[in-house]
Coordinates of N, CA, C and O in Angstrom, one line a residue:
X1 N 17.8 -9.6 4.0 CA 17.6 -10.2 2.7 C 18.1 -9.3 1.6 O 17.8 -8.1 1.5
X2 N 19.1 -10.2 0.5 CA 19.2 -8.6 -0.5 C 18.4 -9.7 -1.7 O 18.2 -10.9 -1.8
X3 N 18.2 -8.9 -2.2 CA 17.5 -8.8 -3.3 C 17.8 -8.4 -5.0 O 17.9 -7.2 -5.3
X4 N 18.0 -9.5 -5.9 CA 18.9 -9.4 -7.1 C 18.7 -9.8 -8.2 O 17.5 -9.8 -8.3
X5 N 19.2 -10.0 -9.1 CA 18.4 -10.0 -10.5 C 19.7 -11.0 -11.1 O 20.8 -10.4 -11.0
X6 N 19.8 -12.3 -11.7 CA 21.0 -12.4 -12.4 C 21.3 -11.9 -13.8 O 20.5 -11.7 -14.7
X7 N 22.6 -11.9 -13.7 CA 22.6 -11.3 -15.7 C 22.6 -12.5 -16.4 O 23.2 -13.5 -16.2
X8 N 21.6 -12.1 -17.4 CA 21.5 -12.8 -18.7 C 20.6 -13.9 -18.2 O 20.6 -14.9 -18.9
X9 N 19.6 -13.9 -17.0 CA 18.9 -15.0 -16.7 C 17.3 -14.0 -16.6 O 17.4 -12.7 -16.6
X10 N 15.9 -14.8 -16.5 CA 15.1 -14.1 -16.5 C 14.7 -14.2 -14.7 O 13.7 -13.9 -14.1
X11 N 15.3 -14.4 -14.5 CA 15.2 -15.6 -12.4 C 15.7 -14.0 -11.6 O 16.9 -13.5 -11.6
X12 N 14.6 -13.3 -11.0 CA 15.1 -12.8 -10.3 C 14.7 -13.8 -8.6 O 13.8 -14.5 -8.4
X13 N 16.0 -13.4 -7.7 CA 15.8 -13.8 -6.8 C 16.0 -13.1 -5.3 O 16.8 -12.2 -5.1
X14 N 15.3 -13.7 -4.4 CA 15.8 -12.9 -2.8 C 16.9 -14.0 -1.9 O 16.7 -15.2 -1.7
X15 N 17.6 -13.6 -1.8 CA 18.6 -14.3 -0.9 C 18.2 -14.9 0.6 O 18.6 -14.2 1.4
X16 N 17.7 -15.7 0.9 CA 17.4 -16.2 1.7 C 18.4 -16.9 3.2 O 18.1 -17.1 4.3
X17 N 19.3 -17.1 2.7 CA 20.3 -17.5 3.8 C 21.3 -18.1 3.5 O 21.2 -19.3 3.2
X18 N 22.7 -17.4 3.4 CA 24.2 -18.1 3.0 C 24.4 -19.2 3.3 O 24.3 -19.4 4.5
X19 N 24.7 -20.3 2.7 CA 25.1 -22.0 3.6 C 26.5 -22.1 3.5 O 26.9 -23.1 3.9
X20 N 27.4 -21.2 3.0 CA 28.8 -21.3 3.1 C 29.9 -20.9 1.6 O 29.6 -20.6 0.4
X21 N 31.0 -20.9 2.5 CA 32.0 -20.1 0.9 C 32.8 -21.1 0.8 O 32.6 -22.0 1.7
X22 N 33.8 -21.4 -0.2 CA 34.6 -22.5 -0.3 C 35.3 -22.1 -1.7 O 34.8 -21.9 -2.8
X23 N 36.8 -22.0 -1.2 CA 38.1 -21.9 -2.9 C 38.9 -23.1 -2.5 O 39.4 -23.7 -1.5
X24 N 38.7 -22.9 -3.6 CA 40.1 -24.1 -4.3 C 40.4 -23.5 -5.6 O 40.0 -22.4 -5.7
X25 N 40.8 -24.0 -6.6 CA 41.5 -24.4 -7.8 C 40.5 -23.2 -8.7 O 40.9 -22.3 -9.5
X26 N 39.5 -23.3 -8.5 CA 38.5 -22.2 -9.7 C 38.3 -21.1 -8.5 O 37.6 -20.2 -8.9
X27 N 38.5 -21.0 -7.8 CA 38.4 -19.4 -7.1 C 37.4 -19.9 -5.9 O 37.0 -21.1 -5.6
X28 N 37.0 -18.7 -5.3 CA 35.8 -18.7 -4.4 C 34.4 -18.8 -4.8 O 33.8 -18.0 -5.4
X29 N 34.0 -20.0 -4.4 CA 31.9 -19.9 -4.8 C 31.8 -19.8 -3.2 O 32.5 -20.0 -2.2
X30 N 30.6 -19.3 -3.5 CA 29.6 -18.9 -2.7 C 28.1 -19.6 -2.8 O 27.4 -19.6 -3.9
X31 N 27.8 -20.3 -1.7 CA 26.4 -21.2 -1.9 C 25.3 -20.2 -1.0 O 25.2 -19.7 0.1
X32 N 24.6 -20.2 -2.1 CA 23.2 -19.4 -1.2 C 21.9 -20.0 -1.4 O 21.7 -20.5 -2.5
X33 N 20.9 -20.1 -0.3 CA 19.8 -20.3 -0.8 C 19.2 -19.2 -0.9 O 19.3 -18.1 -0.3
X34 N 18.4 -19.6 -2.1 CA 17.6 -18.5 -2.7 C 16.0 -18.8 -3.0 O 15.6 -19.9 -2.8
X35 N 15.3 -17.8 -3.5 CA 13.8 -17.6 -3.3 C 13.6 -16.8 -4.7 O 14.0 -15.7 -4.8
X36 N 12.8 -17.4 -5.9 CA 12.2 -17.2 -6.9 C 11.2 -16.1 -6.7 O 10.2 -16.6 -6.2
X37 N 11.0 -15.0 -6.9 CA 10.0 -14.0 -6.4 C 9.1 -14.2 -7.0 O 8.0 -14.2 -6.5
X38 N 9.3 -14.5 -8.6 CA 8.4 -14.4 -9.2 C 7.5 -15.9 -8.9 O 6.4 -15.8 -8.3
X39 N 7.9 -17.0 -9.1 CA 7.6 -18.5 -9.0 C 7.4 -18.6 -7.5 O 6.3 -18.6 -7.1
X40 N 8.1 -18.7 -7.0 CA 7.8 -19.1 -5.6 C 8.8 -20.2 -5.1 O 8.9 -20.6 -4.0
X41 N 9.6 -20.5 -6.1 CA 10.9 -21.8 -5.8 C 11.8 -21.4 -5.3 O 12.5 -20.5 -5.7
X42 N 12.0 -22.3 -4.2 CA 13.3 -22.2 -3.7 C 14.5 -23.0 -4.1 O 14.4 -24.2 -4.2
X43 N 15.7 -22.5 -4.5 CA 17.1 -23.6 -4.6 C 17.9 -23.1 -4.0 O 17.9 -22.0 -3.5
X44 N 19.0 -24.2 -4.1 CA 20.6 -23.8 -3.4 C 21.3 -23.3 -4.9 O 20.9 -24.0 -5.9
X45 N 22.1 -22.4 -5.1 CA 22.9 -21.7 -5.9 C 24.1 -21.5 -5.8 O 24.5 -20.9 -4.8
X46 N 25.0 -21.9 -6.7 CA 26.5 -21.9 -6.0 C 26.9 -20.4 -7.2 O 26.4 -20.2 -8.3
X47 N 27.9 -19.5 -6.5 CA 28.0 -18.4 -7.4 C 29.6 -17.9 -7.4 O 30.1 -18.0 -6.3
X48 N 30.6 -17.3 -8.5 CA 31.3 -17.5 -8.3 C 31.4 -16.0 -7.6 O 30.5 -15.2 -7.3
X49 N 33.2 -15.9 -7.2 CA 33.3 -14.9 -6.6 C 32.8 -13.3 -7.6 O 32.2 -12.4 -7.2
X50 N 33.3 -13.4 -9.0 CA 33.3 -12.5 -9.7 C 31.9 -12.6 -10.3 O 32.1 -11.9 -11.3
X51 N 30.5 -12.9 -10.4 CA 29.7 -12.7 -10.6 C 28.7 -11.5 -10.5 O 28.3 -11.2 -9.3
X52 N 28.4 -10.7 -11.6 CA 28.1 -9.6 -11.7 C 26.2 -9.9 -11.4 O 25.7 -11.0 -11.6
X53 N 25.5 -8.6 -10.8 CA 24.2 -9.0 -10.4 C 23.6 -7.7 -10.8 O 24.4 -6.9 -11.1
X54 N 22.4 -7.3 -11.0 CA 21.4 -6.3 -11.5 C 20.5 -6.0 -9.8 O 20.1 -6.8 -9.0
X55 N 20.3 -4.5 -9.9 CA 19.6 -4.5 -8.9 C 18.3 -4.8 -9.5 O 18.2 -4.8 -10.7
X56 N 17.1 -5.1 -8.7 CA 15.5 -5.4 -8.7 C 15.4 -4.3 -8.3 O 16.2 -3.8 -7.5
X57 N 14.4 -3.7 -8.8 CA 12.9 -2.6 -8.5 C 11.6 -3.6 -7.5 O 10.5 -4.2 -7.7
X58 N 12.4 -3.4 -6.3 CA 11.0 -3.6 -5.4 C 10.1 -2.8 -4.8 O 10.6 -2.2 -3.9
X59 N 9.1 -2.5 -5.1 CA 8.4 -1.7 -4.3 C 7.6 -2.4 -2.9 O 7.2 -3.5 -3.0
X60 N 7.3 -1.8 -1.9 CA 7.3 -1.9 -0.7 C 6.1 -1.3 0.4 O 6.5 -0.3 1.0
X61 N 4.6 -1.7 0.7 CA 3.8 -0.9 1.3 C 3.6 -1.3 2.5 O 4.0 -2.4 2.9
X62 N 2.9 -0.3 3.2 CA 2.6 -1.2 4.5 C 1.3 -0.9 4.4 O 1.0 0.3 4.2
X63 N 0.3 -1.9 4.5 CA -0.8 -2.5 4.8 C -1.2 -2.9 5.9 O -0.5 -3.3 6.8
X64 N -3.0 -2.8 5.9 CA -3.5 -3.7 6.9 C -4.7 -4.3 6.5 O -5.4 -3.9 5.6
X65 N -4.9 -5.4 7.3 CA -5.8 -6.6 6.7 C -7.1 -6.1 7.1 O -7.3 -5.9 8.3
X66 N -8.0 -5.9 6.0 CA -9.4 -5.4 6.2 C -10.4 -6.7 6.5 O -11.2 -6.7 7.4
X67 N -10.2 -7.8 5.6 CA -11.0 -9.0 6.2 C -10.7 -10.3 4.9 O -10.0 -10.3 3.9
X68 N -11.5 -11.2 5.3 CA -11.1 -11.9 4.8 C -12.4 -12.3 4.2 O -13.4 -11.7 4.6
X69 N -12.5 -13.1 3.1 CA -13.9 -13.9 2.3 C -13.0 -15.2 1.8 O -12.1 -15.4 1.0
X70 N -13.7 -16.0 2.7 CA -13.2 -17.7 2.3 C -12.0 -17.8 2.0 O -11.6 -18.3 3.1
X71 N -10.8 -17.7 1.1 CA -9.6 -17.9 1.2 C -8.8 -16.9 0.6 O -7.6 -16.9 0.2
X72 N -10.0 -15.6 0.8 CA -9.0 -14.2 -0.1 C -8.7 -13.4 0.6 O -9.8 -12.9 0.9
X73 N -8.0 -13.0 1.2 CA -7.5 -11.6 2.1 C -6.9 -10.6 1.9 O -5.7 -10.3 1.8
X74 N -8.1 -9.8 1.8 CA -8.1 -8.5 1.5 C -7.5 -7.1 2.4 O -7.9 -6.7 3.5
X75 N -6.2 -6.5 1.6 CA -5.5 -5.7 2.4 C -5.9 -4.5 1.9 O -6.6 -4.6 0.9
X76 N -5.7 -3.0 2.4 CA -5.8 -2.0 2.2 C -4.8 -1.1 2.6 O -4.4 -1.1 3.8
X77 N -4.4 -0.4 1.7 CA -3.2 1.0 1.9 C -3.7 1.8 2.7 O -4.9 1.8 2.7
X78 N -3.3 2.5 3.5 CA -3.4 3.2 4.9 C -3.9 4.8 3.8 O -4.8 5.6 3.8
X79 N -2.4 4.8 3.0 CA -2.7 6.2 2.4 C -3.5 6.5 1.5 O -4.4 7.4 1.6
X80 N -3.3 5.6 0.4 CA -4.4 5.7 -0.5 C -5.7 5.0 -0.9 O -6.4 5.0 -1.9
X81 N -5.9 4.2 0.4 CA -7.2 3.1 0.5 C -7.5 2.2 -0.8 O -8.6 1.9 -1.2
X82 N -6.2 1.8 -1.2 CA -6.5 1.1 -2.6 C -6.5 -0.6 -2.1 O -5.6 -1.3 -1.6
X83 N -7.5 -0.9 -2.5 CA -7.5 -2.8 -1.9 C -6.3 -3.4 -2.8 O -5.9 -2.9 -3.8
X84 N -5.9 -4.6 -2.0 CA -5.2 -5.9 -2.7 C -5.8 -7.1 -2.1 O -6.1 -7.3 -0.9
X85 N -5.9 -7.5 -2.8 CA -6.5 -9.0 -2.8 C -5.2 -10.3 -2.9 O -4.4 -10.4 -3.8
X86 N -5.1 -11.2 -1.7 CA -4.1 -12.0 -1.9 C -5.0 -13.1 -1.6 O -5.9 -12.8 -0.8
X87 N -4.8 -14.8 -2.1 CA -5.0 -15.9 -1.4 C -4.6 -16.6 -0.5 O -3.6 -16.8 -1.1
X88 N -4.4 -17.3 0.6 CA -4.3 -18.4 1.6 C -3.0 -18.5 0.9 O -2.0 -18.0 1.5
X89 N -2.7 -19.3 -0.4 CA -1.7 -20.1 -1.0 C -0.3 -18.8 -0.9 O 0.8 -19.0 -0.6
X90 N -1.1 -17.4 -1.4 CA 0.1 -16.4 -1.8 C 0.8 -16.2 -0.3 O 2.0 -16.1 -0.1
X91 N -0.2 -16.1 0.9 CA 0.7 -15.9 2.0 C 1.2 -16.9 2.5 O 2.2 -16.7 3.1
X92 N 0.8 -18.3 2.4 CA 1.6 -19.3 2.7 C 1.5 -19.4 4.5 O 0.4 -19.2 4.9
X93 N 2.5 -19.7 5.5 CA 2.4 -19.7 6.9 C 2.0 -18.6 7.1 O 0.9 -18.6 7.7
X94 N 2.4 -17.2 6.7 CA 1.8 -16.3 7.4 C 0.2 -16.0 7.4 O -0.5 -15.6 8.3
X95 N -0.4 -16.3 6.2 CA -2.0 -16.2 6.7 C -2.7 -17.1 8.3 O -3.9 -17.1 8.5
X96 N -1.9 -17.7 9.0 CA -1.8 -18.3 10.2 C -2.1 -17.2 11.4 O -3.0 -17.2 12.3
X97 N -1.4 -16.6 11.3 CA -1.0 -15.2 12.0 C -1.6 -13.9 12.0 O -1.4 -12.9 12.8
X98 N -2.5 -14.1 10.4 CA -3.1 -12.7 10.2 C -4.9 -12.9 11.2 O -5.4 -14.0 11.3
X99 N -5.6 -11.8 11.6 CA -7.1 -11.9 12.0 C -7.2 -10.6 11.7 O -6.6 -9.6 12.2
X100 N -8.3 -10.5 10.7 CA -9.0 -9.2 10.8 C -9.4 -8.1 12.0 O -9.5 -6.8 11.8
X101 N -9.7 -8.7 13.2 CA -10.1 -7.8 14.4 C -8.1 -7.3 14.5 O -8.2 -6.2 15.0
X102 N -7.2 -7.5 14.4 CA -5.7 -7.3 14.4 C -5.4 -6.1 14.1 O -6.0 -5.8 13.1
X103 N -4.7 -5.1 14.5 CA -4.5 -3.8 13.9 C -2.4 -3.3 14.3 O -1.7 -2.6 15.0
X104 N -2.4 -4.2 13.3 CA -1.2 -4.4 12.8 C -0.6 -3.7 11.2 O -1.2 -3.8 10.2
X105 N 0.4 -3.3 11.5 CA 1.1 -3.1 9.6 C 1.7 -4.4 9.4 O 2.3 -5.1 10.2
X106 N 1.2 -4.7 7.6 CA 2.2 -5.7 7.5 C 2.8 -5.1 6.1 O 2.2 -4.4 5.2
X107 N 4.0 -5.6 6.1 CA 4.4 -4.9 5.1 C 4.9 -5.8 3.9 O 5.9 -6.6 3.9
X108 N 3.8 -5.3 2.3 CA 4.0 -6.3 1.1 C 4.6 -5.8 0.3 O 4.2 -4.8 -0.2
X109 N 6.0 -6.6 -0.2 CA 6.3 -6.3 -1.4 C 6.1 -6.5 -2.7 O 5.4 -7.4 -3.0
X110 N 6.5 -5.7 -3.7 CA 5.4 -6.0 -4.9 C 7.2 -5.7 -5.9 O 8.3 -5.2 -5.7
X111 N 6.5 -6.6 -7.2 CA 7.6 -6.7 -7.8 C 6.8 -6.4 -9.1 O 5.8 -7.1 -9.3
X112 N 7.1 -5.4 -10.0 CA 6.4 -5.3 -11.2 C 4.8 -5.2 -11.1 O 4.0 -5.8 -11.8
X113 N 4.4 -4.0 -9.6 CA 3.1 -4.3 -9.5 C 2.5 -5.7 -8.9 O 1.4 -5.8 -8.5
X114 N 3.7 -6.9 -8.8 CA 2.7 -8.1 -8.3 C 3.0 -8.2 -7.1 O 4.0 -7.5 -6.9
X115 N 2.6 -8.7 -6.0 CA 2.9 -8.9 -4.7 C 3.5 -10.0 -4.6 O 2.8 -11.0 -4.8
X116 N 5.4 -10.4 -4.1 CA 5.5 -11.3 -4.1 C 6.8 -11.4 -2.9 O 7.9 -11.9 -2.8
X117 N 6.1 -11.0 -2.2 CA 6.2 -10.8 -0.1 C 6.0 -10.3 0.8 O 6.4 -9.1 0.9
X118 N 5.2 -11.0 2.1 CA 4.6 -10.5 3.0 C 5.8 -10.5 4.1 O 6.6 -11.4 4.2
X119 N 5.7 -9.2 4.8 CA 6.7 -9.4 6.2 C 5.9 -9.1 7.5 O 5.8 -7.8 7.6
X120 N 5.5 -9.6 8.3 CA 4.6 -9.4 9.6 C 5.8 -9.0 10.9 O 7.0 -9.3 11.0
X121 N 5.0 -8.3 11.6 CA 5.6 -8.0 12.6 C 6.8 -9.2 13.4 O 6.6 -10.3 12.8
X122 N 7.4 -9.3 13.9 CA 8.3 -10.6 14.3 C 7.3 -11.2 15.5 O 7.0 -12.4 15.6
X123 N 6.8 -10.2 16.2 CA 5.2 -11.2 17.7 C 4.0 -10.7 17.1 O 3.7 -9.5 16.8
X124 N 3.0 -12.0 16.9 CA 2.0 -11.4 17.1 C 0.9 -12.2 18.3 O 0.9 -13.3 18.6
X125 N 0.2 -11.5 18.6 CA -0.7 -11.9 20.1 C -1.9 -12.7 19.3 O -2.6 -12.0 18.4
X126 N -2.2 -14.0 19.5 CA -2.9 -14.7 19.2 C -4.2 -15.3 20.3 O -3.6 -15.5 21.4
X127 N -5.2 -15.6 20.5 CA -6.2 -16.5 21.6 C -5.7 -17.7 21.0 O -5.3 -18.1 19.9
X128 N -6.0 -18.3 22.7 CA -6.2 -19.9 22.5 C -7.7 -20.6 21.6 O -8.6 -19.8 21.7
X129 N -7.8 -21.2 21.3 CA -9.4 -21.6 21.2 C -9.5 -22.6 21.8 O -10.4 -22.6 22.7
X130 N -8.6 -23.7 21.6 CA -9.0 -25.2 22.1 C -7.9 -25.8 22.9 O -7.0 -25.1 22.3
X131 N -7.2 -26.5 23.7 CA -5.6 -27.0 24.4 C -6.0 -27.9 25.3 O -7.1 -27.4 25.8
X132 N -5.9 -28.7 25.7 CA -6.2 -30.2 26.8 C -5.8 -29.0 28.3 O -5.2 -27.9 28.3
X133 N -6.5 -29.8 29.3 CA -5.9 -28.9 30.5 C -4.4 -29.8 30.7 O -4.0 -31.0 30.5
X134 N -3.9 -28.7 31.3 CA -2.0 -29.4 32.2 C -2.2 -30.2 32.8 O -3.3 -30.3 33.2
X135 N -1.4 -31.1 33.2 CA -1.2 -32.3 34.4 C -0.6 -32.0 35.4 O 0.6 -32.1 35.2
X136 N -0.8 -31.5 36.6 CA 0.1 -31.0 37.5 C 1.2 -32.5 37.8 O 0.8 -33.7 37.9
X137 N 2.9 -31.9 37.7 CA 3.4 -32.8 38.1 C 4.7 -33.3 36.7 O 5.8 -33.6 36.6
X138 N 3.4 -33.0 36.0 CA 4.4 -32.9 34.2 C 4.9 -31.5 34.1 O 4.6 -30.8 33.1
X139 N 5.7 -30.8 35.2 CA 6.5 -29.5 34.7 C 7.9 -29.7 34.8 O 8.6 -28.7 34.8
X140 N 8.4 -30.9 34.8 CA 10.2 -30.9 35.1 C 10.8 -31.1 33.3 O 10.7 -32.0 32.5
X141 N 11.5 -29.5 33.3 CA 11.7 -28.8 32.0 C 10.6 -28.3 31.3 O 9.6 -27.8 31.9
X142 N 10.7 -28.4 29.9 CA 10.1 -27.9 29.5 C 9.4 -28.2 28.4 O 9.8 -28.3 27.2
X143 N 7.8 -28.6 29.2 CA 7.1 -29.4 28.5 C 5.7 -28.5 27.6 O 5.0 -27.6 28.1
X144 N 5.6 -29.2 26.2 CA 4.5 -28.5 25.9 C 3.2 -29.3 25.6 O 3.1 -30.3 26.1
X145 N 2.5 -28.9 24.9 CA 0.9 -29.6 24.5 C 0.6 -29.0 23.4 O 1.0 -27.8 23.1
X146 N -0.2 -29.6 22.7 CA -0.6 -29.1 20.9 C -1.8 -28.1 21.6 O -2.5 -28.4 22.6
X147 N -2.1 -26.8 20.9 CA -3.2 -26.0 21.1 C -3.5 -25.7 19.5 O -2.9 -25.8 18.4
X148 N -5.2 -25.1 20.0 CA -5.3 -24.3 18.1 C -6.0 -23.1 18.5 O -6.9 -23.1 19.2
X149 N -5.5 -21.9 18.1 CA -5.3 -20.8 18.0 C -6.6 -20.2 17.0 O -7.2 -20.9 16.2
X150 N -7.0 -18.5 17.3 CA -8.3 -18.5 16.9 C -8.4 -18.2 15.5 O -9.5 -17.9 15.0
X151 N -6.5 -18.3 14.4 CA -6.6 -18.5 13.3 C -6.8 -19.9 12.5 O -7.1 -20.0 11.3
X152 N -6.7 -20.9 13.5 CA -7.0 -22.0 12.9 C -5.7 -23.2 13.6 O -5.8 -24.3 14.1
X153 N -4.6 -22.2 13.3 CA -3.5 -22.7 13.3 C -3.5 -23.5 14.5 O -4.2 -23.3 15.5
X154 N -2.3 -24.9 14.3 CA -1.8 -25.6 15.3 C -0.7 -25.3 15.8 O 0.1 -25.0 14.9
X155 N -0.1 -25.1 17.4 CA 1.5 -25.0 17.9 C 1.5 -25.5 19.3 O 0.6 -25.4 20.2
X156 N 2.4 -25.9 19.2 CA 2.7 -26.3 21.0 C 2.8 -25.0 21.8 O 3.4 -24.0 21.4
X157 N 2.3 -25.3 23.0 CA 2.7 -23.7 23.8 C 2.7 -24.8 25.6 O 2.4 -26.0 25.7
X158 N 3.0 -24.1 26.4 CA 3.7 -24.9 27.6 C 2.4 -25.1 28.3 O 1.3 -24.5 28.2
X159 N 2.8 -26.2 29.1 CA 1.3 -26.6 30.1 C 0.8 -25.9 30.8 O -0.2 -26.4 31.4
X160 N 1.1 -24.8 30.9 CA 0.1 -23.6 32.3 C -0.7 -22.6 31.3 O -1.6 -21.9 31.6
X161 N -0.2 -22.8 29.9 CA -1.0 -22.1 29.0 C -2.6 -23.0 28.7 O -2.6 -24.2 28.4
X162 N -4.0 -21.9 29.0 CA -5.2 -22.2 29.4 C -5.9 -21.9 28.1 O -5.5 -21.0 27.4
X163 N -7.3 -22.6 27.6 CA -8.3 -21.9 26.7 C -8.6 -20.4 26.7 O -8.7 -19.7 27.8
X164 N -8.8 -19.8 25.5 CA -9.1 -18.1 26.1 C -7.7 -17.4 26.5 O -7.9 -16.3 27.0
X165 N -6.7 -17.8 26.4 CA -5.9 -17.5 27.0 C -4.5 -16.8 25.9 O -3.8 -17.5 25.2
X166 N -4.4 -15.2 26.0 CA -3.6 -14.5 24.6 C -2.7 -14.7 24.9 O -2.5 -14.5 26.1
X167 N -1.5 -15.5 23.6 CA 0.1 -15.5 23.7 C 0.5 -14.9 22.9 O -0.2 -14.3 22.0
X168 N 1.8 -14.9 23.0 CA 2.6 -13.8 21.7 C 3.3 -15.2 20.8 O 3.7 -16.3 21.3
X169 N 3.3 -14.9 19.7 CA 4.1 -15.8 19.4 C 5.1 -15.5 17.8 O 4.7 -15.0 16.8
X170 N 6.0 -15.8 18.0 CA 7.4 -15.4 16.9 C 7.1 -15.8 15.8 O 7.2 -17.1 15.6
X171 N 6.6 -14.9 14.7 CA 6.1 -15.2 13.5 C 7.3 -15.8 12.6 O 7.0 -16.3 11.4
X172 N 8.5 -15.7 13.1 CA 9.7 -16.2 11.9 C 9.8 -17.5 12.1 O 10.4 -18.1 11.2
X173 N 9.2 -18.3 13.4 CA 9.4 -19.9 13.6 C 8.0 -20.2 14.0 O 7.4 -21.2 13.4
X174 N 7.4 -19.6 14.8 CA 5.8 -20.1 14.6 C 6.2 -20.5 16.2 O 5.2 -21.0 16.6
X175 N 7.1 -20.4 17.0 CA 7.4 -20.7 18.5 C 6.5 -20.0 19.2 O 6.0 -19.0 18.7
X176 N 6.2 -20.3 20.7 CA 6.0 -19.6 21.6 C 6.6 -18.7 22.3 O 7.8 -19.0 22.6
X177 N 6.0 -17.2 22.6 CA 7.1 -16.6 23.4 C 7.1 -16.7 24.5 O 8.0 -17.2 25.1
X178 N 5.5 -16.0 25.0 CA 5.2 -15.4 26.4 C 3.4 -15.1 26.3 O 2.7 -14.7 25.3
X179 N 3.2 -15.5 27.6 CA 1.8 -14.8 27.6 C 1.7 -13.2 27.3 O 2.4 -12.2 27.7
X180 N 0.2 -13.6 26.4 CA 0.2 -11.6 26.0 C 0.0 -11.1 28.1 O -0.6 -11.7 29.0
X181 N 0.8 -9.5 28.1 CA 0.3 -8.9 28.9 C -0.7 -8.1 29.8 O -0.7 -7.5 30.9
X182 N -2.3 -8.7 28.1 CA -3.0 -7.8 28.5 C -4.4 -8.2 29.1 O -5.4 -7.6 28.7
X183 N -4.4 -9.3 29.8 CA -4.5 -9.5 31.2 C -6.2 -10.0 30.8 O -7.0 -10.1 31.7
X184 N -6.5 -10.3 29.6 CA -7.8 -10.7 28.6 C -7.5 -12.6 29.0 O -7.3 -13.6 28.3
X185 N -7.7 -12.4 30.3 CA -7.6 -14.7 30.2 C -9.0 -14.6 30.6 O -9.7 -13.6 31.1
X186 N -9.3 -15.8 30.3 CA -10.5 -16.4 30.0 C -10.5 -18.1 30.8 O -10.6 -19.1 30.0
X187 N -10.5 -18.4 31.8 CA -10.1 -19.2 31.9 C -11.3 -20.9 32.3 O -11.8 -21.2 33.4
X188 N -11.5 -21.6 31.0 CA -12.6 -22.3 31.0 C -12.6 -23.5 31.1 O -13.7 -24.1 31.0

């Protein structure tokens, strides 16, 4: 992700993922989607080739999640034990993924002092809470079933996966990986 400021606009933005280049007649644009740090909006952006950019002052901590109270989740600095307080709304998908009992870094960026990005590990090991049992017989490819996880969250994970049962799962798509390794099944 780079991270940029335009000139003469007050929009700073994070680059989120190139969708393509294209010249003809006015030169080379460049189409990016981009991420409002401050707002939270995303758009597509066409830019030319000679467009001048300002670097951003981000600062960058790593944190871990002390607990939560109804929809606030409270982080703490490892070095200097100073709390931050974020909402459900500020993390968006990833409060899905966070559990207090977790002893994980996650690391928040802050822009002018505000916090305006969480980056979590790429796996994190989640319990099952609730999942229908498998159908023996329904395994030709690859089949899944809705489960809910002990954050709340809903995801499909494959039919041999059981209640009580830790998976890892890819915090950049919210997919299944692999059962966790650490051998904690519960099987009910």
């Amino acid at each position: 992700e780079i991270s940029a400021c335009l000139v003469g606009s007050e929009m700073c933005i994070r680059d989120r993922r190139m969708l393509g280049q294209k010249s003809g007649r006015g030169g080379m644009v460049t189409k990016l989607r981009v991420k409002n740090i401050v707002t939270g909006q995303t758009q597509d952006l066409g830019l030319d080739a000679g467009e001048k950019f300002d670097e951003v002052d981000l600062d960058e901590k790593t944190m871990k999640l002390s607990y939560i109270e109804g929809d606030t989740y409270v982080f703490m600095d490892q070095e200097t034990y100073e709390q931050l307080e974020m909402t459900k709304e500020d993390l968006g998908d990833n409060a899905g993924y966070l559990f207090p009992d977790d002893d994980i870094d996650i690391s928040i960026t802050f822009y002018e002092g505000k916090p305006v990005g969480v980056k979590l590990p790429v796996n994190v090991t989640r319990t099952i809470t609730y999942c229908e049992p498998g159908v023996k017989g329904n395994t030709s490819g690859k089949t899944f079933k809705p489960a809910t996880l002990d954050t709340g969250i809903e995801m499909n994970v494959p039919l041999f996966c059981y209640e009580g049962e830790r998976i890892v799962i890819d915090t950049r798509d919210g997919s299944f990986v692999e059962r966790a390794k650490d051998l904690s099944l519960i099987h009910i």
